[in-house]
mmCIF file of C-alpha atoms in Angstrom:
data_model
loop_
_atom_site.group_PDB
_atom_site.id
_atom_site.type_symbol
_atom_site.label_atom_id
_atom_site.label_comp_id
_atom_site.label_asym_id
_atom_site.label_seq_id
_atom_site.Cartn_x
_atom_site.Cartn_y
_atom_site.Cartn_z
ATOM 1 C CA UNK A 1 49.408 2.746 4.896
ATOM 2 C CA UNK A 2 47.154 5.075 7.152
ATOM 3 C CA UNK A 3 47.247 2.444 10.124
ATOM 4 C CA UNK A 4 50.992 2.445 10.126
ATOM 5 C CA UNK A 5 51.230 6.310 11.294
ATOM 6 C CA UNK A 6 48.426 5.802 14.040
ATOM 7 C CA UNK A 7 49.981 5.427 17.653
ATOM 8 C CA UNK A 8 48.971 2.343 19.416
ATOM 9 C CA UNK A 9 46.806 3.348 22.647
ATOM 10 C CA UNK A 10 48.067 1.609 25.785
ATOM 11 C CA UNK A 11 45.058 1.199 28.296
ATOM 12 C CA UNK A 12 45.582 2.067 32.165
ATOM 13 C CA UNK A 13 46.236 -1.482 33.178
ATOM 14 C CA UNK A 14 49.011 -2.320 30.878
ATOM 15 C CA UNK A 15 52.575 -1.663 31.421
ATOM 16 C CA UNK A 16 55.203 -0.884 28.640
ATOM 17 C CA UNK A 17 59.190 -0.902 29.026
ATOM 18 C CA UNK A 18 61.677 -0.260 26.172
ATOM 19 C CA UNK A 19 64.940 -1.843 27.096
ATOM 20 C CA UNK A 20 67.362 -1.471 24.074
ATOM 21 C CA UNK A 21 65.956 -3.937 21.432
ATOM 22 C CA UNK A 22 63.503 -5.481 23.736
ATOM 23 C CA UNK A 23 59.859 -4.182 24.301
ATOM 24 C CA UNK A 24 58.098 -5.694 27.566
ATOM 25 C CA UNK A 25 54.815 -5.562 27.485
ATOM 26 C CA UNK A 26 52.773 -6.367 30.800
ATOM 27 C CA UNK A 27 49.127 -6.677 32.199
ATOM 28 C CA UNK A 28 46.907 -8.175 34.298
ATOM 29 C CA UNK A 29 47.395 -11.471 32.499
ATOM 30 C CA UNK A 30 51.003 -11.973 32.269
ATOM 31 C CA UNK A 31 53.880 -10.429 30.178
ATOM 32 C CA UNK A 32 55.489 -10.587 27.076
ATOM 33 C CA UNK A 33 58.602 -9.553 25.374
ATOM 34 C CA UNK A 34 58.640 -8.458 21.982
ATOM 35 C CA UNK A 35 62.224 -8.302 20.124
ATOM 36 C CA UNK A 36 62.333 -5.190 17.944
ATOM 37 C CA UNK A 37 64.948 -5.009 14.837
ATOM 38 C CA UNK A 38 67.474 -2.437 14.840
ATOM 39 C CA UNK A 39 65.978 -0.602 11.776
ATOM 40 C CA UNK A 40 62.942 0.293 13.930
ATOM 41 C CA UNK A 41 63.052 2.416 17.010
ATOM 42 C CA UNK A 42 59.716 2.300 19.337
ATOM 43 C CA UNK A 43 58.928 5.546 20.851
ATOM 44 C CA UNK A 44 57.089 5.764 23.980
ATOM 45 C CA UNK A 45 54.856 8.749 24.880
ATOM 46 C CA UNK A 46 52.414 8.927 27.474
ATOM 47 C CA UNK A 47 49.978 6.216 26.728
ATOM 48 C CA UNK A 48 51.107 5.728 22.982
ATOM 49 C CA UNK A 49 53.316 3.637 20.930
ATOM 50 C CA UNK A 50 54.849 4.865 17.712
ATOM 51 C CA UNK A 51 57.874 3.338 15.553
ATOM 52 C CA UNK A 52 60.044 5.359 13.731
ATOM 53 C CA UNK A 53 62.037 3.770 10.891
ATOM 54 C CA UNK A 54 66.032 4.387 10.429
ATOM 55 C CA UNK A 55 66.519 2.511 7.017
ATOM 56 C CA UNK A 56 64.787 2.903 3.927
ATOM 57 C CA UNK A 57 61.332 2.168 1.839
ATOM 58 C CA UNK A 58 62.200 -1.499 2.188
ATOM 59 C CA UNK A 59 61.409 -1.426 5.789
ATOM 60 C CA UNK A 60 58.105 -0.430 5.550
ATOM 61 C CA UNK A 61 56.627 -3.960 5.836
ATOM 62 C CA UNK A 62 58.553 -4.448 9.089
ATOM 63 C CA UNK A 63 56.743 -1.376 9.932
ATOM 64 C CA UNK A 64 53.492 -2.987 9.659
ATOM 65 C CA UNK A 65 54.206 -6.123 10.932
ATOM 66 C CA UNK A 66 55.891 -4.787 14.226
ATOM 67 C CA UNK A 67 52.676 -2.428 14.468
ATOM 68 C CA UNK A 68 50.552 -5.542 14.435
ATOM 69 C CA UNK A 69 52.787 -7.628 16.802
ATOM 70 C CA UNK A 70 52.452 -4.818 19.386
ATOM 71 C CA UNK A 71 48.867 -4.140 19.167
ATOM 72 C CA UNK A 72 48.338 -8.087 19.592
ATOM 73 C CA UNK A 73 50.917 -8.264 22.782
ATOM 74 C CA UNK A 74 49.041 -5.217 24.338
ATOM 75 C CA UNK A 75 45.532 -6.777 23.777
ATOM 76 C CA UNK A 76 47.085 -10.206 24.683
ATOM 77 C CA UNK A 77 48.317 -8.853 28.362
ATOM 78 C CA UNK A 78 44.963 -7.225 28.687
ATOM 79 C CA UNK A 79 42.037 -9.585 27.918
ATOM 80 C CA UNK A 80 43.965 -12.479 26.303
ATOM 81 C CA UNK A 81 43.400 -14.611 23.062
ATOM 82 C CA UNK A 82 41.162 -17.971 22.412
ATOM 83 C CA UNK A 83 40.722 -20.267 20.068
ATOM 84 C CA UNK A 84 37.855 -22.690 19.996
ATOM 85 C CA UNK A 85 37.264 -26.176 18.089
ATOM 86 C CA UNK A 86 34.852 -28.714 18.070
ATOM 87 C CA UNK A 87 35.205 -32.126 17.652
ATOM 88 C CA UNK A 88 32.742 -33.903 15.480
ATOM 89 C CA UNK A 89 32.203 -37.697 15.324
ATOM 90 C CA UNK A 90 30.985 -40.562 17.126
ATOM 91 C CA UNK A 91 32.984 -41.571 20.403
ATOM 92 C CA UNK A 92 35.304 -38.399 20.110
ATOM 93 C CA UNK A 93 36.170 -37.053 23.348
ATOM 94 C CA UNK A 94 38.881 -34.837 24.702
ATOM 95 C CA UNK A 95 39.932 -35.086 28.963
ATOM 96 C CA UNK A 96 42.657 -32.473 30.494
ATOM 97 C CA UNK A 97 45.316 -33.684 33.350
ATOM 98 C CA UNK A 98 47.086 -31.090 34.552
ATOM 99 C CA UNK A 99 48.624 -29.316 31.841
ATOM 100 C CA UNK A 100 47.899 -31.975 29.005
ATOM 101 C CA UNK A 101 45.121 -32.575 26.631
ATOM 102 C CA UNK A 102 44.257 -36.145 25.673
ATOM 103 C CA UNK A 103 42.414 -36.550 22.675
ATOM 104 C CA UNK A 104 40.159 -39.593 21.659
ATOM 105 C CA UNK A 105 39.602 -39.429 18.272
ATOM 106 C CA UNK A 106 39.007 -42.886 16.653
ATOM 107 C CA UNK A 107 42.910 -44.282 16.631
ATOM 108 C CA UNK A 108 43.695 -47.315 18.529
ATOM 109 C CA UNK A 109 45.640 -45.153 20.801
ATOM 110 C CA UNK A 110 44.865 -41.405 22.850
ATOM 111 C CA UNK A 111 46.724 -38.617 21.075
ATOM 112 C CA UNK A 112 48.230 -36.492 24.005
ATOM 113 C CA UNK A 113 48.989 -32.762 23.369
ATOM 114 C CA UNK A 114 50.899 -30.799 26.111
ATOM 115 C CA UNK A 115 50.297 -27.168 26.682
ATOM 116 C CA UNK A 116 53.423 -24.973 26.641
ATOM 117 C CA UNK A 117 53.817 -22.158 29.379
ATOM 118 C CA UNK A 118 51.048 -19.485 28.939
ATOM 119 C CA UNK A 119 48.628 -21.778 27.315
ATOM 120 C CA UNK A 120 45.594 -23.373 28.817
ATOM 121 C CA UNK A 121 42.962 -25.556 27.697
ATOM 122 C CA UNK A 122 39.256 -25.890 28.732
ATOM 123 C CA UNK A 123 36.999 -28.505 27.711
ATOM 124 C CA UNK A 124 33.243 -28.606 27.543
ATOM 125 C CA UNK A 125 31.091 -31.063 25.826
ATOM 126 C CA UNK A 126 32.687 -31.682 22.416
ATOM 127 C CA UNK A 127 34.485 -28.428 22.386
ATOM 128 C CA UNK A 128 37.991 -27.460 23.283
ATOM 129 C CA UNK A 129 39.229 -23.852 24.267
ATOM 130 C CA UNK A 130 42.546 -22.818 23.624
ATOM 131 C CA UNK A 131 43.324 -19.771 25.774
ATOM 132 C CA UNK A 132 46.884 -17.330 26.440
ATOM 133 C CA UNK A 133 48.297 -14.591 25.979
ATOM 134 C CA UNK A 134 50.634 -14.776 23.142
ATOM 135 C CA UNK A 135 48.125 -14.875 19.611
ATOM 136 C CA UNK A 136 50.754 -16.683 17.711
ATOM 137 C CA UNK A 137 51.021 -19.431 20.289
ATOM 138 C CA UNK A 138 47.142 -20.014 20.811
ATOM 139 C CA UNK A 139 46.597 -20.160 16.619
ATOM 140 C CA UNK A 140 49.939 -22.701 16.731
ATOM 141 C CA UNK A 141 48.384 -25.188 19.567
ATOM 142 C CA UNK A 142 44.707 -24.903 18.145
ATOM 143 C CA UNK A 143 46.434 -25.874 14.454
ATOM 144 C CA UNK A 144 48.064 -28.857 16.051
ATOM 145 C CA UNK A 145 45.099 -29.912 17.675
ATOM 146 C CA UNK A 146 43.116 -29.614 14.426
ATOM 147 C CA UNK A 147 45.921 -31.775 12.718
ATOM 148 C CA UNK A 148 45.162 -34.548 14.707
ATOM 149 C CA UNK A 149 42.020 -35.432 12.702
ATOM 150 C CA UNK A 150 41.155 -32.695 10.199
ATOM 151 C CA UNK A 151 37.802 -32.792 8.785
ATOM 152 C CA UNK A 152 37.249 -34.962 6.139
ATOM 153 C CA UNK A 153 35.049 -34.052 3.118
ATOM 154 C CA UNK A 154 32.621 -36.381 2.922
ATOM 155 C CA UNK A 155 30.815 -36.839 6.261
ATOM 156 C CA UNK A 156 32.603 -33.465 7.954
ATOM 157 C CA UNK A 157 33.726 -35.880 11.049
ATOM 158 C CA UNK A 158 36.999 -34.336 12.785
ATOM 159 C CA UNK A 159 38.136 -31.675 14.966
ATOM 160 C CA UNK A 160 37.373 -28.267 13.162
ATOM 161 C CA UNK A 161 37.509 -24.546 14.609
ATOM 162 C CA UNK A 162 34.202 -23.514 15.669
ATOM 163 C CA UNK A 163 32.168 -21.806 13.276
ATOM 164 C CA UNK A 164 34.858 -23.092 10.024
ATOM 165 C CA UNK A 165 32.405 -24.433 7.186
ATOM 166 C CA UNK A 166 33.410 -27.760 5.509
ATOM 167 C CA UNK A 167 33.020 -27.787 1.795
ATOM 168 C CA UNK A 168 31.346 -31.549 1.519
ATOM 169 C CA UNK A 169 31.914 -33.710 -1.487
ATOM 170 C CA UNK A 170 29.234 -35.912 -2.973
ATOM 171 C CA UNK A 171 29.672 -39.452 -2.707
ATOM 172 C CA UNK A 172 30.004 -42.230 -5.316
ATOM 173 C CA UNK A 173 27.004 -42.826 -7.290
ATOM 174 C CA UNK A 174 25.394 -46.224 -7.096
ATOM 175 C CA UNK A 175 26.344 -48.511 -9.616
ATOM 176 C CA UNK A 176 23.948 -48.831 -12.764
ATOM 177 C CA UNK A 177 22.128 -52.239 -13.425
ATOM 178 C CA UNK A 178 22.174 -53.891 -16.301
ATOM 179 C CA UNK A 179 24.585 -52.787 -19.272
ATOM 180 C CA UNK A 180 26.067 -54.335 -22.167
ATOM 181 C CA UNK A 181 26.187 -58.160 -22.340
ATOM 182 C CA UNK A 182 29.540 -59.778 -21.953
ATOM 183 C CA UNK A 183 30.983 -56.935 -20.055
#
């Protein structure tokens, strides 16, 4: 509750324009347009943004959502967002051709992933980095890449987020020698 009343500070290189129900956040890396619902009204005072709600108590969840979306947009246009994935497996590799990422992860065919506008890929060794100004889109594309070959629980092979821990399962125990006769 306390963070909802705290204004969002805008850095000097970030510019915010409020046009009716749209808020345009521009910075050195690009610009994002954030549609604001009619229940909320963004207020821009010098280098601070606050939101005033026009409705009743049930709109409080919208208030928290738009504070977070605005903070993410301001951070995104200033310094950008990135998510790193690592490929673990023999022969797993990735290559970039323009805005297309091609994954070779054990299938009989390569898997292409095309980057939407504002998203870029970087490949080094067995790591893939997804970069962009829109936090939602960066996470969505990273999840799409991970979904191609998610880590399996026995050996841990697959594509995972950097630093993600995979709970491994114990394999099947060896069959006992001997046993009851006739069975």
